[in-house]
Coordinates of C-alpha atoms in Angstrom, one line a residue:
M1 CA 138.1 212.5 101.0
K2 CA 139.7 209.3 102.1
H3 CA 136.5 207.4 101.7
N4 CA 136.5 208.2 98.0
S5 CA 140.1 207.0 97.2
P6 CA 139.2 203.4 96.4
T7 CA 136.5 204.5 93.9
L8 CA 138.9 207.0 92.3
R9 CA 141.6 204.4 92.0
W10 CA 139.1 202.0 90.4
L11 CA 137.9 204.6 87.9
T12 CA 141.5 205.6 87.1
R13 CA 142.4 202.0 86.3
L14 CA 139.3 201.6 84.2
V15 CA 140.1 204.6 82.1
L16 CA 143.8 203.6 81.7
W17 CA 142.7 200.1 80.6
M18 CA 140.3 201.6 78.0
V19 CA 143.0 203.9 76.7
M20 CA 145.6 201.2 76.5
S21 CA 143.1 198.8 74.9
T22 CA 142.4 201.2 72.1
G23 CA 146.1 201.8 71.5
L24 CA 146.0 205.5 72.3
L25 CA 149.1 205.3 74.5
P26 CA 152.4 205.1 72.8
A27 CA 154.1 201.8 72.9
A28 CA 157.7 200.9 72.4
R29 CA 158.9 199.4 69.1
S30 CA 155.5 199.6 67.4
L31 CA 155.9 199.8 63.6
T32 CA 153.3 200.4 61.0
L33 CA 154.0 198.9 57.6
E34 CA 152.3 200.6 54.7
Q35 CA 154.6 199.8 51.7
A36 CA 154.4 196.3 50.2
Q37 CA 155.0 194.3 47.1
A38 CA 151.9 192.5 45.7
V39 CA 151.7 189.5 43.3
V40 CA 148.6 187.8 42.1
S41 CA 149.4 184.1 42.4
Q42 CA 148.0 180.8 43.6
A43 CA 151.4 179.5 44.6
A44 CA 152.1 178.2 48.1
A45 CA 154.9 180.8 48.6
F46 CA 155.6 184.3 47.5
P47 CA 156.7 184.0 43.8
E48 CA 160.2 185.4 43.6
Q49 CA 160.2 185.6 39.8
G50 CA 156.6 186.9 39.3
P51 CA 155.5 190.3 38.2
V52 CA 155.7 192.4 41.3
Q53 CA 153.6 195.5 41.9
E54 CA 154.6 198.1 44.5
I55 CA 151.5 199.2 46.4
T56 CA 150.6 201.3 49.5
L57 CA 148.4 199.7 52.2
P58 CA 145.5 199.6 52.8
D59 CA 144.7 197.7 49.6
Y60 CA 141.0 197.3 49.1
W61 CA 140.3 195.0 46.1
G62 CA 137.0 196.8 45.4
D63 CA 139.2 199.7 44.2
S64 CA 142.4 198.1 43.0
R65 CA 140.9 194.9 41.4
P66 CA 137.0 195.1 41.4
D67 CA 136.4 191.9 39.5
F68 CA 139.2 189.8 40.9
Q69 CA 138.8 186.9 43.3
G70 CA 141.4 184.4 44.4
R71 CA 144.7 185.0 46.1
V72 CA 147.3 187.8 46.3
W73 CA 150.7 187.6 47.9
Y74 CA 152.0 190.6 49.8
R75 CA 155.7 191.1 50.9
L76 CA 156.6 193.5 53.6
H77 CA 160.0 194.3 55.2
F78 CA 160.6 195.3 58.8
T79 CA 163.7 195.6 60.9
H80 CA 164.2 193.9 64.3
S81 CA 167.2 194.7 66.6
A82 CA 168.2 191.7 68.7
G83 CA 170.4 194.1 70.9
D84 CA 167.3 196.1 72.1
T85 CA 166.9 195.8 75.8
R86 CA 163.2 195.1 75.2
S87 CA 163.9 192.4 72.5
H88 CA 162.7 189.7 74.9
E89 CA 159.2 191.1 74.8
P90 CA 157.1 188.9 72.4
L91 CA 156.2 190.5 69.1
A92 CA 153.1 190.0 66.9
V93 CA 151.6 191.1 63.6
Y94 CA 148.3 193.0 63.8
M95 CA 146.0 193.6 60.8
A96 CA 142.8 195.6 61.5
Q97 CA 141.3 193.8 58.5
A98 CA 142.5 191.0 56.3
C99 CA 139.4 189.9 54.4
S100 CA 138.5 187.1 53.9
Q101 CA 141.4 184.8 55.1
V102 CA 145.2 185.3 55.4
Q103 CA 148.2 183.0 55.7
V104 CA 151.3 184.5 57.3
R105 CA 155.0 183.6 56.5
L106 CA 157.9 185.0 58.5
N107 CA 161.3 184.8 56.7
R108 CA 159.9 182.2 54.3
R109 CA 158.6 180.0 57.1
D110 CA 154.8 179.3 57.5
L111 CA 153.2 180.4 60.8
P112 CA 150.3 178.5 62.4
A113 CA 146.9 179.6 61.0
T114 CA 143.3 178.4 60.9
G115 CA 140.9 178.6 58.1
R116 CA 140.6 177.8 54.4
L117 CA 142.2 179.7 51.5
D118 CA 140.2 177.8 48.9
D119 CA 136.5 178.2 48.0
P120 CA 134.5 178.5 50.2
I121 CA 137.1 180.7 51.8
S122 CA 136.9 181.2 55.6
D123 CA 135.3 184.5 56.5
H124 CA 137.3 186.5 59.0
C125 CA 136.3 189.9 57.7
N126 CA 134.6 190.9 61.0
A127 CA 137.6 190.6 63.3
P128 CA 141.2 191.8 63.3
F129 CA 144.1 189.4 62.8
L130 CA 146.7 188.9 65.4
V131 CA 149.6 186.5 64.8
A132 CA 152.4 185.9 67.2
L133 CA 155.9 186.1 65.8
P134 CA 158.2 183.3 67.1
P135 CA 161.4 184.7 68.4
D136 CA 163.5 181.9 66.9
L137 CA 162.3 182.9 63.4
L138 CA 163.2 186.6 63.7
N139 CA 166.4 187.9 62.2
D140 CA 168.6 190.5 63.7
G141 CA 168.1 193.2 61.2
D142 CA 165.9 192.9 58.1
N143 CA 162.9 190.5 58.2
L144 CA 160.5 189.3 55.5
L145 CA 156.8 189.2 56.2
D146 CA 154.8 187.4 53.5
L147 CA 151.0 187.5 53.6
N148 CA 148.8 185.3 51.4
L149 CA 145.4 186.9 51.2
A150 CA 142.4 185.0 49.7
G151 CA 139.1 186.8 49.1
Y152 CA 136.1 187.4 46.8
S153 CA 135.4 190.2 44.3
R154 CA 133.0 193.0 45.5
Q155 CA 130.5 192.2 42.7
S156 CA 130.0 188.7 44.0
L157 CA 129.1 189.9 47.6
H158 CA 125.8 191.3 48.9
A159 CA 127.6 193.8 51.2
T160 CA 130.8 195.8 51.2
A161 CA 131.9 194.5 54.7
Q162 CA 133.0 191.2 53.1
T163 CA 135.0 192.8 50.2
A164 CA 138.5 191.5 50.1
G165 CA 141.3 193.8 51.2
L166 CA 144.2 194.2 53.4
S167 CA 144.7 197.1 55.9
S168 CA 148.0 198.5 57.0
V169 CA 150.1 196.0 59.0
E170 CA 151.5 196.8 62.4
V171 CA 154.3 194.9 64.2
G172 CA 154.6 195.5 67.9
P173 CA 154.4 194.1 71.4
Y174 CA 152.1 191.2 71.6
D175 CA 150.4 192.3 74.8
R176 CA 149.5 195.7 73.6
L177 CA 148.2 194.5 70.2
A178 CA 146.2 191.7 72.0
H179 CA 144.5 194.4 74.2
R180 CA 143.6 196.3 71.0
R181 CA 142.2 193.1 69.3
A182 CA 140.2 192.3 72.5
W183 CA 138.7 195.8 72.4
F184 CA 137.7 195.5 68.7
D185 CA 136.5 191.9 69.2
F186 CA 134.2 193.1 71.9
W187 CA 132.5 195.7 69.7
Q188 CA 132.6 193.8 66.4
I189 CA 131.9 190.2 67.5
Q190 CA 131.2 189.6 71.1
L191 CA 128.6 192.4 71.6
P192 CA 126.7 191.7 68.4
Q193 CA 126.8 188.0 69.2
A194 CA 125.3 188.7 72.7
L195 CA 122.7 190.9 71.2
C196 CA 121.8 188.3 68.6
A197 CA 121.4 185.7 71.3
M198 CA 119.1 188.0 73.3
L199 CA 117.2 188.7 70.1
T200 CA 116.6 185.0 69.5
I201 CA 115.2 184.6 73.0
M202 CA 113.1 187.8 72.6
A203 CA 111.8 186.6 69.2
I204 CA 110.5 183.4 70.8
A205 CA 108.9 185.4 73.6
M206 CA 107.3 187.7 71.0
A207 CA 106.0 184.7 69.0
L208 CA 104.4 183.2 72.1
L209 CA 103.0 186.5 73.1
S210 CA 101.4 187.1 69.7
Q211 CA 99.3 183.9 70.3
T212 CA 97.9 185.0 73.6
D213 CA 95.5 187.7 72.2
R214 CA 94.2 188.7 68.8
R215 CA 95.3 192.3 69.5
E216 CA 98.9 191.1 69.9
R217 CA 99.1 189.3 66.5
P218 CA 101.3 192.1 65.0
L219 CA 104.1 190.9 67.4
I220 CA 104.6 187.9 65.1
F221 CA 106.1 190.3 62.6
L222 CA 108.4 191.7 65.2
S223 CA 109.5 188.1 66.1
G224 CA 110.1 187.5 62.4
L225 CA 112.2 190.7 62.1
M226 CA 114.3 189.6 65.0
L227 CA 114.9 186.1 63.6
C228 CA 115.8 187.5 60.2
W229 CA 118.4 189.8 61.7
T230 CA 119.8 186.9 63.7
L231 CA 120.1 184.8 60.5
E232 CA 121.7 187.8 58.7
S233 CA 124.3 187.8 61.5
V234 CA 125.2 184.1 61.1
P235 CA 128.7 184.9 59.7
L236 CA 129.5 186.5 63.1
W237 CA 129.1 183.1 64.7
V238 CA 130.5 180.7 62.1
S239 CA 133.4 181.7 59.9
D240 CA 133.5 178.3 58.1
L241 CA 130.1 177.5 56.7
A242 CA 129.9 174.3 54.7
M243 CA 128.0 176.1 51.9
P244 CA 129.2 177.3 48.4
H245 CA 130.0 181.0 48.5
A246 CA 127.6 182.0 45.8
L247 CA 124.7 180.2 47.5
L248 CA 125.5 181.7 50.9
E249 CA 125.6 185.3 49.4
V250 CA 122.2 184.8 47.7
V251 CA 120.7 183.4 51.0
L252 CA 122.0 186.4 53.0
A253 CA 120.8 188.9 50.4
S254 CA 117.4 187.3 50.3
I255 CA 116.9 187.9 54.0
A256 CA 116.6 191.7 53.5
P257 CA 113.2 191.6 51.7
L258 CA 111.9 189.4 54.4
M259 CA 113.1 191.9 57.0
I260 CA 111.4 194.8 55.3
L261 CA 108.2 192.8 55.0
C262 CA 108.2 192.1 58.7
A263 CA 109.2 195.7 59.7
V264 CA 106.5 197.3 57.5
Q265 CA 103.7 194.9 58.6
F266 CA 104.7 195.3 62.3
L267 CA 104.6 199.1 62.1
L268 CA 101.3 199.4 60.3
R269 CA 99.4 196.5 62.0
M270 CA 100.3 197.9 65.4
Q271 CA 98.1 200.8 64.4
G272 CA 95.4 198.4 63.2
W273 CA 96.0 199.3 59.5
Q274 CA 96.0 196.5 57.0
H275 CA 95.6 196.6 53.2
P276 CA 95.4 193.5 51.0
G277 CA 97.3 195.3 48.2
L278 CA 100.2 196.1 50.5
D279 CA 100.3 192.5 51.7
T280 CA 100.5 191.2 48.1
F281 CA 103.1 193.8 47.1
L282 CA 105.4 192.9 49.9
I283 CA 105.1 189.1 49.2
V284 CA 105.7 189.7 45.5
Q285 CA 108.7 192.0 46.3
C286 CA 110.3 189.2 48.4
V287 CA 109.9 186.7 45.5
L288 CA 111.2 189.1 42.9
A289 CA 114.2 190.2 45.0
S290 CA 115.2 186.6 45.8
A291 CA 114.8 185.5 42.2
S292 CA 116.9 188.5 40.9
F293 CA 119.6 187.6 43.4
W294 CA 119.7 184.0 42.3
L295 CA 119.8 185.0 38.6
V296 CA 122.8 187.4 38.8
R297 CA 124.7 185.5 41.5
D298 CA 128.4 186.1 41.0
N299 CA 127.9 188.7 38.2
R300 CA 126.4 191.8 39.7
L301 CA 125.1 190.8 43.1
F302 CA 126.6 193.7 45.0
L303 CA 125.1 196.3 42.6
L304 CA 121.7 194.7 42.6
S305 CA 121.7 194.2 46.4
S306 CA 122.6 197.9 46.8
L307 CA 119.6 199.0 44.6
W308 CA 117.2 196.7 46.5
D309 CA 118.6 197.9 49.9
T310 CA 118.1 201.5 48.8
L311 CA 114.4 200.7 47.9
F312 CA 113.9 198.9 51.2
V313 CA 115.2 201.9 53.3
V314 CA 112.9 204.2 51.4
E315 CA 109.9 201.9 52.1
L316 CA 110.9 201.8 55.8
V317 CA 111.0 205.6 56.0
L318 CA 107.6 205.8 54.3
S319 CA 106.2 203.2 56.7
L320 CA 107.5 205.2 59.7
G321 CA 105.8 208.3 58.3
L322 CA 102.5 206.5 57.8
Y323 CA 102.8 205.0 61.3
V324 CA 103.2 208.5 62.8
W325 CA 100.2 209.8 60.8
L326 CA 98.0 206.9 61.7
R327 CA 99.0 207.4 65.3
K328 CA 97.9 211.0 65.3
E329 CA 94.6 210.2 63.5
A330 CA 93.7 207.4 65.9
T331 CA 94.6 209.0 69.2
P332 CA 92.2 211.7 70.4
P333 CA 93.4 214.1 73.1
S334 CA 92.9 212.6 76.5
D335 CA 94.0 213.4 80.1
S336 CA 94.0 209.7 81.0
T337 CA 97.3 208.6 82.6
L338 CA 97.0 205.2 80.8
T339 CA 96.4 206.9 77.5
A340 CA 99.3 209.2 78.0
A341 CA 101.6 206.3 78.8
N342 CA 100.4 204.4 75.7
S343 CA 101.1 207.5 73.6
A344 CA 104.6 207.8 75.1
Q345 CA 105.2 204.1 74.3
A346 CA 104.2 204.6 70.7
S347 CA 106.5 207.7 70.4
F348 CA 109.4 205.7 71.9
S349 CA 108.8 202.9 69.4
V350 CA 109.0 205.4 66.5
I351 CA 112.3 206.7 67.9
L352 CA 113.7 203.1 68.2
M353 CA 112.7 202.3 64.6
G354 CA 114.0 205.6 63.4
L355 CA 117.4 205.0 65.0
A356 CA 117.6 201.5 63.5
T357 CA 116.7 202.9 60.1
L358 CA 119.4 205.6 60.5
T359 CA 122.1 203.1 61.3
V360 CA 121.1 201.0 58.3
L361 CA 121.1 204.1 56.1
I362 CA 124.6 205.1 57.3
D363 CA 125.9 201.6 56.5
L364 CA 124.2 201.8 53.1
L365 CA 125.9 205.1 52.3
L366 CA 129.3 203.7 53.4
Q367 CA 128.6 200.7 51.2
L368 CA 127.9 202.9 48.2
T369 CA 131.3 204.5 48.7
H370 CA 132.8 201.1 48.2
K371 CA 134.9 201.5 51.4
P372 CA 134.5 198.8 54.1
A373 CA 134.0 200.3 57.6
W374 CA 136.0 199.1 60.6
M375 CA 132.7 198.4 62.3
S376 CA 129.1 198.3 61.1
L377 CA 126.8 200.6 63.1
A378 CA 123.9 198.4 62.2
T379 CA 125.4 195.3 63.9
V380 CA 124.9 197.0 67.2
G381 CA 122.3 199.7 66.6
V382 CA 119.6 197.4 64.9
P383 CA 119.6 194.6 67.6
L384 CA 119.6 197.2 70.3
A385 CA 116.6 198.9 68.7
L386 CA 114.8 195.6 68.2
L387 CA 115.4 194.6 71.8
G388 CA 114.0 198.0 72.9
L389 CA 110.9 197.3 70.7
G390 CA 110.5 193.9 72.3
M391 CA 110.7 195.3 75.8
Q392 CA 108.2 198.1 74.7
A393 CA 105.9 195.4 73.4
I394 CA 106.0 193.5 76.7
R395 CA 105.4 196.8 78.5
G396 CA 102.5 197.5 76.1
V397 CA 100.9 194.2 77.0
A398 CA 101.2 195.1 80.7
L399 CA 99.7 198.5 79.9
S400 CA 96.9 196.9 77.9
R401 CA 96.2 194.7 80.8
R402 CA 96.0 197.6 83.2
I403 CA 93.6 199.4 80.8
A404 CA 91.5 196.2 80.5
E405 CA 91.4 195.9 84.2
A406 CA 90.4 199.5 84.6
E407 CA 87.7 199.0 82.0
V408 CA 86.4 195.8 83.7
L409 CA 86.4 197.7 87.0
G410 CA 84.4 200.5 85.4
L411 CA 82.0 198.0 83.8
Q412 CA 81.5 196.3 87.2
T413 CA 80.8 199.6 88.9
E414 CA 78.4 200.6 86.1
M415 CA 76.7 197.1 86.3
S416 CA 76.4 197.4 90.1
E417 CA 74.8 200.8 89.7
R418 CA 72.4 199.5 87.0
I419 CA 71.5 196.5 89.2
A420 CA 70.9 198.8 92.2
E421 CA 68.7 201.0 90.0
V422 CA 66.8 198.0 88.7
E423 CA 66.3 196.8 92.2
R424 CA 65.0 200.2 93.3
E425 CA 62.7 200.4 90.3
Y426 CA 61.5 196.8 91.0
S427 CA 60.9 197.6 94.7
A428 CA 59.0 200.8 93.8
M429 CA 57.0 198.9 91.2
A430 CA 56.2 196.1 93.8
E431 CA 55.2 198.8 96.3
R432 CA 52.9 200.4 93.7
K433 CA 51.5 197.1 92.8
L434 CA 50.9 196.2 96.5
E435 CA 49.3 199.6 97.0
Q436 CA 47.0 199.1 94.0
V437 CA 46.0 195.6 95.2
T438 CA 45.6 196.9 98.8
E439 CA 43.5 199.9 97.5
R440 CA 41.3 197.6 95.5
E441 CA 40.8 195.3 98.5
R442 CA 40.1 198.2 100.8
K443 CA 37.4 199.5 98.3
R444 CA 35.9 196.0 98.1
I445 CA 35.8 195.6 101.9
A446 CA 34.4 199.2 102.2
A447 CA 31.7 198.4 99.6
D448 CA 30.8 195.2 101.4
L449 CA 30.6 196.9 104.8
H450 CA 28.6 199.8 103.4
D451 CA 26.2 197.6 101.3
D452 CA 25.7 194.7 103.7
L453 CA 26.6 195.6 107.3
G454 CA 25.5 199.2 106.9
A455 CA 22.1 198.2 105.5
K456 CA 21.5 195.8 108.4
L457 CA 22.6 198.2 111.1
L458 CA 20.3 200.9 109.6
T459 CA 17.4 198.4 109.6
I460 CA 18.0 197.7 113.3
V461 CA 18.1 201.5 114.1
H462 CA 14.7 202.0 112.5
T463 CA 13.0 198.9 113.5
S464 CA 14.2 198.1 116.9
E465 CA 11.7 198.7 119.8
S466 CA 14.5 199.0 122.3
D467 CA 16.1 202.3 122.7
R468 CA 19.3 200.7 124.0
I469 CA 19.6 198.4 121.0
S470 CA 18.8 201.2 118.6
S471 CA 21.4 203.5 120.3
L472 CA 24.1 200.7 120.0
A473 CA 23.2 200.1 116.4
R474 CA 23.5 203.8 115.6
E475 CA 26.9 203.9 117.3
A476 CA 28.0 200.8 115.4
L477 CA 26.8 202.4 112.2
E478 CA 28.8 205.5 112.8
E479 CA 31.9 203.5 113.5
M480 CA 31.3 201.5 110.4
R481 CA 31.0 204.6 108.3
L482 CA 34.2 206.0 109.8
S483 CA 36.0 202.8 108.9
V484 CA 34.6 202.8 105.4
R485 CA 35.8 206.4 105.0
G486 CA 39.3 205.3 106.0
L487 CA 39.2 202.4 103.7
T488 CA 38.2 204.4 100.6
G489 CA 41.4 206.5 101.0
K490 CA 39.9 209.8 99.9
P491 CA 41.7 212.8 101.4
V492 CA 39.7 215.1 103.7
H493 CA 40.0 218.9 103.8
L494 CA 41.2 219.9 107.3
L495 CA 38.4 222.5 107.6
D496 CA 35.8 219.8 106.9
A497 CA 37.4 217.5 109.5
L498 CA 37.5 220.3 112.1
G499 CA 33.8 220.9 111.5
D500 CA 33.0 217.2 112.0
W501 CA 35.1 216.9 115.1
R502 CA 33.7 220.1 116.6
A503 CA 30.1 219.0 116.1
E504 CA 30.7 215.6 117.6
V505 CA 32.8 216.7 120.6
V506 CA 30.5 219.6 121.6
S507 CA 27.4 217.4 121.1
R508 CA 28.7 214.5 123.3
L509 CA 30.1 216.8 126.0
S510 CA 26.8 218.8 126.1
Q511 CA 24.8 215.7 126.5
A512 CA 27.0 214.8 129.5
N513 CA 26.3 218.3 131.1
I514 CA 29.9 219.4 130.5
L515 CA 30.5 222.8 129.2
A516 CA 32.5 222.5 125.9
E517 CA 34.7 225.3 124.6
W518 CA 36.1 224.9 121.0
K519 CA 39.0 227.0 119.8
S520 CA 39.6 226.8 116.0
P521 CA 42.9 227.8 114.3
A522 CA 43.4 231.5 114.1
E523 CA 44.8 231.4 110.6
E524 CA 43.2 230.3 107.3
V525 CA 43.6 226.5 106.9
S526 CA 44.0 225.0 103.4
H527 CA 45.6 221.6 104.3
T528 CA 44.2 218.2 103.7
L529 CA 44.3 215.0 105.8
Q530 CA 44.9 211.5 104.5
A531 CA 41.9 209.3 105.0
R532 CA 43.8 207.1 107.5
A533 CA 45.0 210.2 109.5
Y534 CA 41.4 211.5 109.6
V535 CA 40.1 208.2 111.0
Q536 CA 42.9 207.8 113.6
T537 CA 42.5 211.4 114.8
T538 CA 38.7 211.0 115.0
R539 CA 39.2 207.9 117.2
I540 CA 41.7 209.6 119.4
L541 CA 39.3 212.5 120.0
R542 CA 36.5 210.1 120.7
E543 CA 38.6 208.2 123.2
A544 CA 39.6 211.4 124.9
V545 CA 36.0 212.6 125.1
S546 CA 34.9 209.2 126.4
N547 CA 37.5 209.4 129.2
I548 CA 36.4 212.9 130.2
I549 CA 32.7 211.8 130.3
K550 CA 33.3 208.5 132.1
H551 CA 36.3 209.1 134.4
S552 CA 37.3 212.8 134.9
G553 CA 34.2 214.2 136.7
A554 CA 34.9 217.5 134.9
T555 CA 32.4 220.3 134.4
H556 CA 34.4 222.2 131.8
C557 CA 36.5 221.1 128.8
I558 CA 38.6 223.3 126.3
V559 CA 39.5 221.9 122.9
A560 CA 42.1 224.1 121.1
C561 CA 43.3 223.4 117.5
G562 CA 46.1 225.2 115.6
M563 CA 48.9 225.0 113.1
Q564 CA 52.6 225.2 113.8
G565 CA 54.7 225.0 110.7
S566 CA 53.6 221.8 108.9
D567 CA 52.2 220.2 112.1
F568 CA 48.6 220.1 113.3
H569 CA 48.1 220.4 117.1
V570 CA 45.1 219.5 119.2
S571 CA 44.9 220.2 122.9
I572 CA 42.1 218.7 125.1
Q573 CA 42.0 220.1 128.7
D574 CA 39.5 219.3 131.4
N575 CA 39.0 220.5 135.0
G576 CA 38.4 217.0 136.4
H577 CA 40.1 215.3 139.3
G578 CA 42.9 213.9 137.1
I579 CA 44.5 210.5 136.9
P580 CA 44.0 208.4 140.1
M581 CA 47.1 207.7 142.4
E582 CA 46.6 203.9 142.2
L583 CA 47.8 204.0 138.6
D584 CA 51.2 205.0 140.1
G585 CA 51.8 207.5 137.3
R586 CA 51.8 205.0 134.6
L587 CA 49.3 206.6 132.3
D588 CA 49.5 204.1 129.5
R589 CA 47.8 201.5 131.7
G590 CA 44.4 203.2 132.0
H591 CA 41.7 205.0 130.1
G592 CA 42.8 203.8 126.6
M593 CA 45.9 206.0 126.7
A594 CA 48.0 203.3 125.1
S595 CA 45.7 203.0 122.1
M596 CA 45.7 206.8 121.7
K597 CA 49.5 206.9 121.6
S598 CA 49.7 204.0 119.3
R599 CA 47.4 205.7 116.8
A600 CA 49.4 208.9 117.0
K601 CA 52.6 206.9 116.3
Q602 CA 51.0 205.3 113.2
M603 CA 50.6 208.8 111.8
Q604 CA 54.3 209.7 112.7
G605 CA 52.9 212.0 115.4
Q606 CA 52.8 211.9 119.1
C607 CA 50.2 212.0 121.9
L608 CA 51.3 213.4 125.3
V609 CA 49.2 213.2 128.5
E610 CA 49.7 215.5 131.5
S611 CA 47.7 215.0 134.7
G612 CA 47.8 215.0 138.4
P613 CA 45.4 214.3 141.3
G614 CA 42.9 217.3 141.5
L615 CA 44.7 219.1 138.6
G616 CA 42.7 217.8 135.7
T617 CA 44.1 216.3 132.5
V618 CA 45.6 217.7 129.3
I619 CA 46.0 215.6 126.2
R620 CA 48.3 217.1 123.5
L621 CA 48.1 215.6 120.0
T622 CA 50.6 216.5 117.2
I623 CA 50.1 215.3 113.6
P624 CA 52.5 216.1 110.7
L625 CA 50.6 217.0 107.6

């Protein structure tokens, strides 16, 4: 455990420092003075002949003298032994609260002090008093400690924290009491000051952020709320304001209605809820509250401020409830990660505002008891909650940006899909348009061929005196009719096509003294052929028959047709002498084989040729239907 010893020592020292700072450890020669003599007097020293009142400290003027403001002298006695071995340790007087300003005299001698005792009295209500006692002024034995306290009546103040009063007085070692004061200074002054400084910076950031986007406009109210709280905390920063006391209290009291206006508007407008009646009500409330504070001023300011503060807390609680209800109504159930994060952010905002409201409510209840607290919870709790709301707002802007980017990405994806769909539809429409135009042009060409060229070829067939010319004209007429049939685009039943092909093939082979054997499909055929497929197949068969007649020297030919799945097969086999050796096996170079294969390829089919010298030739044609 040696590696942990430095950490343990550090933690031990920290705990000891905290305990010593709070005064929980016993200290030598520490004396608490609770019995005192009090005299109301404006004199520069304790009046020896005045009416003296025996009192017990703490003495809060809100209870002992509610309507009094001015100065009160307090005289306390304590004993100091010069023979104490620790007498050389410096002593000090410590007062947890001496509101608003105190002047200390030791054995009828003034001790150095800062601040004013006349109106406007310096405000030191937020910090403890610590005054060092000079050793040369201390007596061996009994010592007189005179305190001249100046303050205002409770009714002239807007809050209990500034009510005049004196806590018990402690005389003890200066170092120990200085530690205690430093501890309380941190919580009561330094930490609230630091929080207010951060609030000011955050308020400027919120104001700038509210101008970036219309959806962020409610942040201007959060900025106003932060600035109002900072103004309310001005006494923490400046104890001597060059302003009449009555005017200062009215100004500080008038900040509360502005704060409630900003808080309510921020909560509701963050949910997109706005009502002209509510806007008017809050503005009129600010005017009425400020006017009422100015009218009563010194008279009943505390009572009126307490009533208004109670109303403001009720309004804030109602606004929180309405915020939660609007949130539930406006947020449908969703599994989206971004939506869940947004909902968690809203819930955290409610918690922060609720904690701020709770601290204000506790301070209000303490104020109604007329007892000043050693530290206001709101001075720390409210700025912390507001800072949390500011950070939540910045996080919300980042979250909104993520949501917006996700939406933009989704829109881009959807737009890309729409564009692709439009392009596909446009391409299909263009193809249909091209097919329509092509079909019209084919029909026009077919009609011209049939009406013009067909008529002339038919005339030659019937009028020519030459058998050769008449035969060529008849062949040309047949080719023209086949081309016209392909151009018209009408589908052909496979049975009809088989009949045409059988008649033509058997007739041509018979005329060439070649025995033709035709094998039709064994099964019932109900398929159709596209016009172009019919034409290309006819020409392949014609080319194959022409090769048999002209080049094969065959005496017998077998043509077999059949179906295999969705494919149509034709096999043409002769018993001729096959492909000559001089072609070197390259069958595409002779007998129109290349044109046959090209036509088959145009139909997404294939044409295979198998041959050898003296073995005949087999042509296998496959056409997908």
